[in-house]
GROMACS .gro file of C-alpha atoms in nm:
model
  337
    1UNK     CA    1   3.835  -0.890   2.609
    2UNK     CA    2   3.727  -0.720   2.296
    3UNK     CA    3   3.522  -0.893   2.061
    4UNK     CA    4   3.761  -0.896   1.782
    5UNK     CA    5   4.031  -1.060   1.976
    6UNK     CA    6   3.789  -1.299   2.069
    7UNK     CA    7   3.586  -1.341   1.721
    8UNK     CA    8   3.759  -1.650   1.646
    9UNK     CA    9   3.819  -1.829   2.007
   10UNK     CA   10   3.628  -2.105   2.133
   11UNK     CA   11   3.354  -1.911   2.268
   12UNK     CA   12   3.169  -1.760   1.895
   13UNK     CA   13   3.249  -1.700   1.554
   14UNK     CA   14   3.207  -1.390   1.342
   15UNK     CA   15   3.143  -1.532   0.955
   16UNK     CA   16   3.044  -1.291   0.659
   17UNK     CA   17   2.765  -1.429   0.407
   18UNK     CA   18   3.034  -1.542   0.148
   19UNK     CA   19   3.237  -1.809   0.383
   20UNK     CA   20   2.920  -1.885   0.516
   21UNK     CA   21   2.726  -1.979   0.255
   22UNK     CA   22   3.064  -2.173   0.059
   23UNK     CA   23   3.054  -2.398   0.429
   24UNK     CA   24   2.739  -2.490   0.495
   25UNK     CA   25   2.573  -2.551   0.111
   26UNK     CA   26   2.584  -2.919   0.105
   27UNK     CA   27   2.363  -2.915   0.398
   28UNK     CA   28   2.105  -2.630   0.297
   29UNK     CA   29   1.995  -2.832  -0.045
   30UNK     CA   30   1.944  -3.141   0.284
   31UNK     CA   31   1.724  -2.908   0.425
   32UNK     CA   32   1.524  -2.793   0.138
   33UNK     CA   33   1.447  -3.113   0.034
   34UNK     CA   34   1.264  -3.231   0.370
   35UNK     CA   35   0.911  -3.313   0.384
   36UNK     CA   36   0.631  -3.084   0.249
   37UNK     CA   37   0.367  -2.976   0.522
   38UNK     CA   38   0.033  -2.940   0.497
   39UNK     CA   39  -0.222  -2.608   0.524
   40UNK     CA   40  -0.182  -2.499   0.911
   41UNK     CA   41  -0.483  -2.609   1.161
   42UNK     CA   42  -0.649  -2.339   1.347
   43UNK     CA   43  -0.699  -2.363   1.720
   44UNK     CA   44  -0.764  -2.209   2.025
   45UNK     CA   45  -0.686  -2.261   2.420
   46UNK     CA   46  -0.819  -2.032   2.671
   47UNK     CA   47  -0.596  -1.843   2.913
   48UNK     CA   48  -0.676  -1.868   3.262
   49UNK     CA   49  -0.858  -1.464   3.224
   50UNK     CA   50  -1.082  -1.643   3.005
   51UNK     CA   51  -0.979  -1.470   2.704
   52UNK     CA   52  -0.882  -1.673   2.347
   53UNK     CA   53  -0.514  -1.759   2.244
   54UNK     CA   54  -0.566  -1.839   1.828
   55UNK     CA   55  -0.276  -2.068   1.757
   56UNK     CA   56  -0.194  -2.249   1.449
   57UNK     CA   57   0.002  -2.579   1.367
   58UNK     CA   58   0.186  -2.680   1.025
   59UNK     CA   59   0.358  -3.012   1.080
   60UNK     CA   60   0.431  -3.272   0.837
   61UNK     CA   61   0.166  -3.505   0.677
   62UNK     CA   62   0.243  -3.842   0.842
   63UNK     CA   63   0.601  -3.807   0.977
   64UNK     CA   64   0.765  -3.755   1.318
   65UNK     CA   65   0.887  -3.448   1.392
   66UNK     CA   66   1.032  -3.171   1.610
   67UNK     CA   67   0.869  -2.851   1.703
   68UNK     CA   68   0.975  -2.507   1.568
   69UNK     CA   69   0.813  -2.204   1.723
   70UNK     CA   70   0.836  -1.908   1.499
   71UNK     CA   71   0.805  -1.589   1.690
   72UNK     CA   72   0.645  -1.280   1.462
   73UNK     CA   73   0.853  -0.913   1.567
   74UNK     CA   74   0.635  -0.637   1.643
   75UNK     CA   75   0.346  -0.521   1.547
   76UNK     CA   76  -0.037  -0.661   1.572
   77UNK     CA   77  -0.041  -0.849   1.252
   78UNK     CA   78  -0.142  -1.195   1.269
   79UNK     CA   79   0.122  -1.469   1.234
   80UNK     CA   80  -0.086  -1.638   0.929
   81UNK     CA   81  -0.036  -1.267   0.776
   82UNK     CA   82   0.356  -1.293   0.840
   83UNK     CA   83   0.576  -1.267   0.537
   84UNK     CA   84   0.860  -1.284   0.735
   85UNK     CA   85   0.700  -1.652   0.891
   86UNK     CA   86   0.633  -1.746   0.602
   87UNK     CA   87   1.029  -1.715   0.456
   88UNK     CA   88   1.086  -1.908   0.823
   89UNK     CA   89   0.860  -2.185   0.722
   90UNK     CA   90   0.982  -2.259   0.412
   91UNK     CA   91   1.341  -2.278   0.543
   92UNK     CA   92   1.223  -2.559   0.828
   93UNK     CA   93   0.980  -2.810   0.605
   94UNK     CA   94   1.075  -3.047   0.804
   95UNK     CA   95   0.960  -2.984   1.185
   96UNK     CA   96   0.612  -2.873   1.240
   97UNK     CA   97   0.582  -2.491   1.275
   98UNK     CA   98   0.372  -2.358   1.577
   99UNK     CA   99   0.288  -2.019   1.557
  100UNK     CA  100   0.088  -1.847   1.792
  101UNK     CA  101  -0.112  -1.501   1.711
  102UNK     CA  102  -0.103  -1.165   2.023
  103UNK     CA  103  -0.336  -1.076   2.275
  104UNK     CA  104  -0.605  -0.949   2.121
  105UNK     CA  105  -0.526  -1.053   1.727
  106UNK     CA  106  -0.738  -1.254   1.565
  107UNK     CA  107  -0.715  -1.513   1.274
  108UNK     CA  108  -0.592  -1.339   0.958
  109UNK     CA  109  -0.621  -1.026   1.132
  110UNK     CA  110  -0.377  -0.765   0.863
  111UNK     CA  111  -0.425  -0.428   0.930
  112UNK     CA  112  -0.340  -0.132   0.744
  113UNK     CA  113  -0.151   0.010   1.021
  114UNK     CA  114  -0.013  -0.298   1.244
  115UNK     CA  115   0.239  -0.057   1.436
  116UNK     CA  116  -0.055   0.221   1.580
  117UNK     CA  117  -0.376   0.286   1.447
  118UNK     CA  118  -0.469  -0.062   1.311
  119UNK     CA  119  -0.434  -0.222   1.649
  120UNK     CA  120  -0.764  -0.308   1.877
  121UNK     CA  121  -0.775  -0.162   2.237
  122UNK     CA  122  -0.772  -0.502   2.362
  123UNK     CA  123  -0.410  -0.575   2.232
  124UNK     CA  124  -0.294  -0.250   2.408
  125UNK     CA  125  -0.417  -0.364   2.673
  126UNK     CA  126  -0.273  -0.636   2.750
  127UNK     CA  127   0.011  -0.711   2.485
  128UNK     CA  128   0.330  -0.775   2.613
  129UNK     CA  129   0.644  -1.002   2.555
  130UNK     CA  130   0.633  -1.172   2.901
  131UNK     CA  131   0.243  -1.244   2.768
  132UNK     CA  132   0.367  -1.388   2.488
  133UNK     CA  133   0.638  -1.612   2.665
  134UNK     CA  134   0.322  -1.769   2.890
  135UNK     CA  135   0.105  -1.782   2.564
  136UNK     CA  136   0.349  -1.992   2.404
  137UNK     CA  137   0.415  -2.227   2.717
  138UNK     CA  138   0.098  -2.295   2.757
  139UNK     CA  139   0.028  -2.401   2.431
  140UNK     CA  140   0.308  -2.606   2.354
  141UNK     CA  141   0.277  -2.823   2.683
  142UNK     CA  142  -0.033  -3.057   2.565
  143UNK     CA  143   0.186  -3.114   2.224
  144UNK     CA  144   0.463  -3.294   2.425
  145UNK     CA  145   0.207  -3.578   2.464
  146UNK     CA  146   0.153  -3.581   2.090
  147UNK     CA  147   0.300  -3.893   1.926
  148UNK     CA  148   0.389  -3.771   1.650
  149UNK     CA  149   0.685  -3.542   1.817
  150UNK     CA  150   0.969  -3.633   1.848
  151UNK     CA  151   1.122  -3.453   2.144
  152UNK     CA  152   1.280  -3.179   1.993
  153UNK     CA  153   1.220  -2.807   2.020
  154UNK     CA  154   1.371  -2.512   1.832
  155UNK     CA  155   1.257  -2.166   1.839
  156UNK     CA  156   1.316  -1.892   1.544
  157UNK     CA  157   1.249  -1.511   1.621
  158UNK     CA  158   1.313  -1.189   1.478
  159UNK     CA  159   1.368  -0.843   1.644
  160UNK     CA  160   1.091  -0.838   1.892
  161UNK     CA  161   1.004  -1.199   1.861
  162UNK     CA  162   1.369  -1.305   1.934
  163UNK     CA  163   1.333  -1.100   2.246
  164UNK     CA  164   1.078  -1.344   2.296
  165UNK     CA  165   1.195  -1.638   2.219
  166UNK     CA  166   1.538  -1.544   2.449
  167UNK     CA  167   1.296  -1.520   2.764
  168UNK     CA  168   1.169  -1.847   2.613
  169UNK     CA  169   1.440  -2.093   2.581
  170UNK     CA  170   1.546  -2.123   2.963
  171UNK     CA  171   1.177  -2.168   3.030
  172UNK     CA  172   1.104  -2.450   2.799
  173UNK     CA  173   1.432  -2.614   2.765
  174UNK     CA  174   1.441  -2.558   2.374
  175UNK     CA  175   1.722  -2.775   2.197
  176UNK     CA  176   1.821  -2.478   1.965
  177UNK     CA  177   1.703  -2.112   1.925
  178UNK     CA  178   1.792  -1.886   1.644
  179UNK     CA  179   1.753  -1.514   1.706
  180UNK     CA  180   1.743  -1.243   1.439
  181UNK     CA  181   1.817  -0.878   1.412
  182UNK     CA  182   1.770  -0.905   1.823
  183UNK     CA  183   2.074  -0.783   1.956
  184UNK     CA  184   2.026  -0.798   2.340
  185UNK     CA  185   2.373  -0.667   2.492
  186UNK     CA  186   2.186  -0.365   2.640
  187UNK     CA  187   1.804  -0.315   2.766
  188UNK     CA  188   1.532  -0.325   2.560
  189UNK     CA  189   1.475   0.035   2.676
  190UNK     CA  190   1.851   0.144   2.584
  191UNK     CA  191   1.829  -0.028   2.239
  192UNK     CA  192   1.479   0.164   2.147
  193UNK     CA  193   1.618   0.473   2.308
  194UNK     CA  194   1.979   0.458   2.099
  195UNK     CA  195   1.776   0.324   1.808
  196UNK     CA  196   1.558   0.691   1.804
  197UNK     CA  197   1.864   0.887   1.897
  198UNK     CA  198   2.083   0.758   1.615
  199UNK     CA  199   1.776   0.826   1.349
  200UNK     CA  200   1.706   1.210   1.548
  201UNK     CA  201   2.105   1.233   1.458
  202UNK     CA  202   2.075   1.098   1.111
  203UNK     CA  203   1.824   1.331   0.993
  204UNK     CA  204   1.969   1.660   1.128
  205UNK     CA  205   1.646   1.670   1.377
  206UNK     CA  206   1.695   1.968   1.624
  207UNK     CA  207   1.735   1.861   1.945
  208UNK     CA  208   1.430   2.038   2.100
  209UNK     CA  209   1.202   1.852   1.899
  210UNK     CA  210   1.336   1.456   2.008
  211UNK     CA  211   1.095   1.261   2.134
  212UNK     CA  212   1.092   1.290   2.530
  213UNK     CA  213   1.242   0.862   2.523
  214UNK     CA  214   1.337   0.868   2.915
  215UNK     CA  215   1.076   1.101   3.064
  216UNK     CA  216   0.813   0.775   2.847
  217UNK     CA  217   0.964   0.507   3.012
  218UNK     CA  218   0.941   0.699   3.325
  219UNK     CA  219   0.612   0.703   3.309
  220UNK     CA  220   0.573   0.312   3.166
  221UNK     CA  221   0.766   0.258   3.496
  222UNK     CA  222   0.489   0.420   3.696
  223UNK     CA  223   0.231   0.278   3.528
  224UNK     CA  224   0.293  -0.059   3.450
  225UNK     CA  225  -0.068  -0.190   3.399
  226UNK     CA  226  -0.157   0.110   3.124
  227UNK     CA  227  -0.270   0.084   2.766
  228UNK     CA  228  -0.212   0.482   2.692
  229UNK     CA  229   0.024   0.450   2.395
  230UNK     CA  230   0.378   0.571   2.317
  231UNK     CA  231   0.545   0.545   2.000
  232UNK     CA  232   0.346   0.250   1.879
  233UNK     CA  233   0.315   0.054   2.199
  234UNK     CA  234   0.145   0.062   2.548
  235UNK     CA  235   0.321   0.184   2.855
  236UNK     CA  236   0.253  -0.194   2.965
  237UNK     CA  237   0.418  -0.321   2.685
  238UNK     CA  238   0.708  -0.131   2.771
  239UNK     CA  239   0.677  -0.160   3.113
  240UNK     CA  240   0.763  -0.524   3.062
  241UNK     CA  241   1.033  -0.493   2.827
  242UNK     CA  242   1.242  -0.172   2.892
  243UNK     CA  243   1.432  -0.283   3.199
  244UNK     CA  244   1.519  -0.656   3.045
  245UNK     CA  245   1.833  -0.787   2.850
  246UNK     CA  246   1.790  -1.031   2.648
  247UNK     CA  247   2.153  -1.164   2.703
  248UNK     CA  248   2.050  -1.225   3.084
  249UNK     CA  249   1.776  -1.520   2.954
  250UNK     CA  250   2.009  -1.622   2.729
  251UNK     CA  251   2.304  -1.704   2.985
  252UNK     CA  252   2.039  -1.881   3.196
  253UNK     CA  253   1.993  -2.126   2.884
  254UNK     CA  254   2.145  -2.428   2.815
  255UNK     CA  255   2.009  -2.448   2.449
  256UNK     CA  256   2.217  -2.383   2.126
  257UNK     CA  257   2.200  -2.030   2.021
  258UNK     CA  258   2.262  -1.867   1.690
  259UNK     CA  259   2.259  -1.465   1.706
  260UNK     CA  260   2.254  -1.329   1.345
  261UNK     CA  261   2.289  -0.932   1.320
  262UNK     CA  262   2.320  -0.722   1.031
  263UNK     CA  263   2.575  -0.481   1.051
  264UNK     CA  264   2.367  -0.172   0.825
  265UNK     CA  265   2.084  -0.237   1.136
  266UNK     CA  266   1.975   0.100   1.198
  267UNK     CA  267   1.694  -0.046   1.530
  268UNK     CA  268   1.922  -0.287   1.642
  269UNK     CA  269   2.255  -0.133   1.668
  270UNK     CA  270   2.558  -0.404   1.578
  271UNK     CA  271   2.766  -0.335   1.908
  272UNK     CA  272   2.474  -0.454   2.109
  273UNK     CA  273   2.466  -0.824   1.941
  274UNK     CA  274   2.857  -0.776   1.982
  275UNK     CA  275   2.805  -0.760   2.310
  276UNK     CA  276   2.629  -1.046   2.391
  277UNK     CA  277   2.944  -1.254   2.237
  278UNK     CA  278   3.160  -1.047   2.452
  279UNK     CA  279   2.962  -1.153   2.739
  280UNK     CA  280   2.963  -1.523   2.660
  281UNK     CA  281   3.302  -1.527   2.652
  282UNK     CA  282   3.321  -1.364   2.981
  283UNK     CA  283   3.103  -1.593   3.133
  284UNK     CA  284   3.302  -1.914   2.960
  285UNK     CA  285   3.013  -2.011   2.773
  286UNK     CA  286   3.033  -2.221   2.451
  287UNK     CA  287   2.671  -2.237   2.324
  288UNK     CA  288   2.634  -1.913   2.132
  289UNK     CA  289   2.750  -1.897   1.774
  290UNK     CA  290   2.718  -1.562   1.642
  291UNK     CA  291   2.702  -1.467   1.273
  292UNK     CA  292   2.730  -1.080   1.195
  293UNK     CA  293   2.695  -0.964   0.842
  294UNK     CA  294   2.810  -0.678   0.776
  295UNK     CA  295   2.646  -0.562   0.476
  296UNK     CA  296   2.261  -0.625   0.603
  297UNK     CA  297   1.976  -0.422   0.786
  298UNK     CA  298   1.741  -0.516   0.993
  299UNK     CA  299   1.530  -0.718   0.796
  300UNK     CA  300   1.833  -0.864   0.607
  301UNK     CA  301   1.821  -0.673   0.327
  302UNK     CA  302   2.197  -0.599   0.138
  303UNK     CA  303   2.361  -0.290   0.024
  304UNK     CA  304   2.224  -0.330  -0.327
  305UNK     CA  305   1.849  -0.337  -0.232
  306UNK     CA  306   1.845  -0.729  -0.231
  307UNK     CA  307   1.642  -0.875   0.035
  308UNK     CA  308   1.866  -1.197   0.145
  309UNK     CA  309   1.628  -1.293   0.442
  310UNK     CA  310   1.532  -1.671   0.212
  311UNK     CA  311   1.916  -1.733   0.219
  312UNK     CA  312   1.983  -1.630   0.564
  313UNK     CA  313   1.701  -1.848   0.686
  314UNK     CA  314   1.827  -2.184   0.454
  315UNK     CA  315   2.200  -2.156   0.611
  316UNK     CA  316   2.004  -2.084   0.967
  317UNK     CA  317   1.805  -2.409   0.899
  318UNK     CA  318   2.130  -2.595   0.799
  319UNK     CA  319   2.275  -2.493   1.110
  320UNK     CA  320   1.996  -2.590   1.326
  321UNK     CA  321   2.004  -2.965   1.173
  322UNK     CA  322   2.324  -2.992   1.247
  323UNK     CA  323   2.303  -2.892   1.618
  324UNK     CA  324   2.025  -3.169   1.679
  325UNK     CA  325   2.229  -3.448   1.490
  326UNK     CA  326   2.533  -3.330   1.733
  327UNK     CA  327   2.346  -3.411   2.037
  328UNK     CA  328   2.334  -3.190   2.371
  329UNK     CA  329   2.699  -3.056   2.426
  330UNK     CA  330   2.768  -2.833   2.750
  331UNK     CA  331   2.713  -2.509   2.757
  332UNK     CA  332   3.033  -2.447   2.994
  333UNK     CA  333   3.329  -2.349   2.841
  334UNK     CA  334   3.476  -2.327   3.199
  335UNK     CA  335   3.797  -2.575   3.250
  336UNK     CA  336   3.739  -2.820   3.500
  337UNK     CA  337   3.849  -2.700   3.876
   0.00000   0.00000   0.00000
């Protein structure tokens, strides 16, 4: 079952920017018009090694509301220092954001270099997605007591942070997740490793001189627990995150999930997001919608320089509204036996 036979089926639909935009408008200018929140509070919860998790809340002044979780991508940047998070908040006014800063980043913290050199030995050390995923569960479970939520959760994250918030949604039961530029049809490990590949190819690199991708996993693989560094991250980190689909998490969940993929993405390659749709429809499952536009990058930017991330982010938020006014729907599409 290819994925253009099936783009259209019960299972996921593939929408470019301009039919998009035309269907959901009415509802965006809903969504921009919510409440206005308030400067985020600082806090921070110990984890049980005794080290700090800096967190930070941006809810609504005097309202009930739902929780978003906005998950930064990669890099040790904190998430006060996130442009991207920032685009994300302003598209969701109306739930109160969480966001939750790395192992071993601090409040603020915006490094020159927030891919390699900038980062502390401490975040080698022990960053890792599946650190993340605990970080955030163990923050967000006091705030189900708070009264002013009101019982919903989404979750928003881009490239590596969608990773995250995939392994996330099963876990916490999240009523909607949006995932960005996060493909997740193939390991993390064979994404990265046909991510470098394609770029080797693209500039004419001779092939002697590739970076040695499988014999550095190897190694991650054998040491699991080390902070010695490979393109940008700790054999830890990719220890934890080189042997994991994304799509696998996402199966397990019964949350509403919105894929978005840019077909010019040159880290996240477009067939792997295609994928994922091919494999909800193998596994008769209807909660995936998946939007694919064609003429975007990674970080949404268009053919003509134009960075559309704002607009993407409004017609995400529209979407998400109208999931949580819809109610929980099953995430079988399987006819009854």
């Amino acid at each position: 079952m290819s994925w253009r036979s099936q783009r259209l089926n019960d299972y996921y639909r593939w929408l470019n920017f301009k039919s998009l935009r035309l269907a959901v408008a009415a509802l965006t200018v809903g969504v921009l018009a919510s409440a206005a929140a308030a400067a985020p509070e600082c806090h921070e919860t110990k984890r049980p090694d005794g080290s700090t998790i800096n967190w930070y809340l941006d809810r609504p002044e005097n309202a009930r509301a739902g929780i978003i979780i906005l998950a930064q991508g990669s890099g040790c940047q904190s998430a006060l220092a996130s442009k991207n998070l920032g685009v994300a908040r302003k598209a969701f006014p109306g739930f109160a954001a969480l966001m939750v800063d790395k192992y071993g980043v601090g409040p603020g913290d915006d490094p020159a270099d927030p891919f390699d050199k900038g980062c502390s030995e401490t975040f080698r050390a022990h960053h890792t997605m599946g650190q993340r995923v605990a970080d955030y569960k163990q923050v967000l479970t006091p705030l189900r007591d708070e009264t002013w939520w009101d019982g919903k959760i989404v979750l928003f994250g881009g490239s590596e942070g969608g990773g995250v918030a995939a392994r996330l949604a099963p876990e916490i039961d999240a009523d909607a997740a949006v995932l960005l530029s996060t493909g997740g049809g193939v390991t993390f490990g064979e994404m990265v490793r046909q991510s470098i590949m394609d770029e080797m190819a693209r500039n004419a690199v001779p092939r002697d001189q590739w970076p040695p991708v499988d014999e550095a996993f190897r190694k991650a693989r054998e040491n699991p627990q080390s902070s010695e560094v490979w393109a940008g991250s700790s054999y830890r980190f990719w220890a934890d995150a080189i042997d994991r689909r994304a799509v696998d998490a996402m199966l397990l969940s019964k949350s509403a999930l919105l894929l978005i993929q840019g077909g010019k993405d040159d880290s996240t390659p477009v067939a792997n997001a295609r994928s994922v749709a091919d494999l909800f429809a193998k596994n008769e499952r209807c909660n995936l919608t998946y939007w694919e536009f064609p003429s975007f990058d990674h970080g949404m930017v268009d053919l003509d320089g134009r960075n559309r991330m704002s607009e993407v982010l409004s017609l995400s938020a529209a979407w998400v509204n109208t999931q949580l006014a819809q109610g929980r729907t099953t995430a079988s599409c399987a006819a009854p036996k």
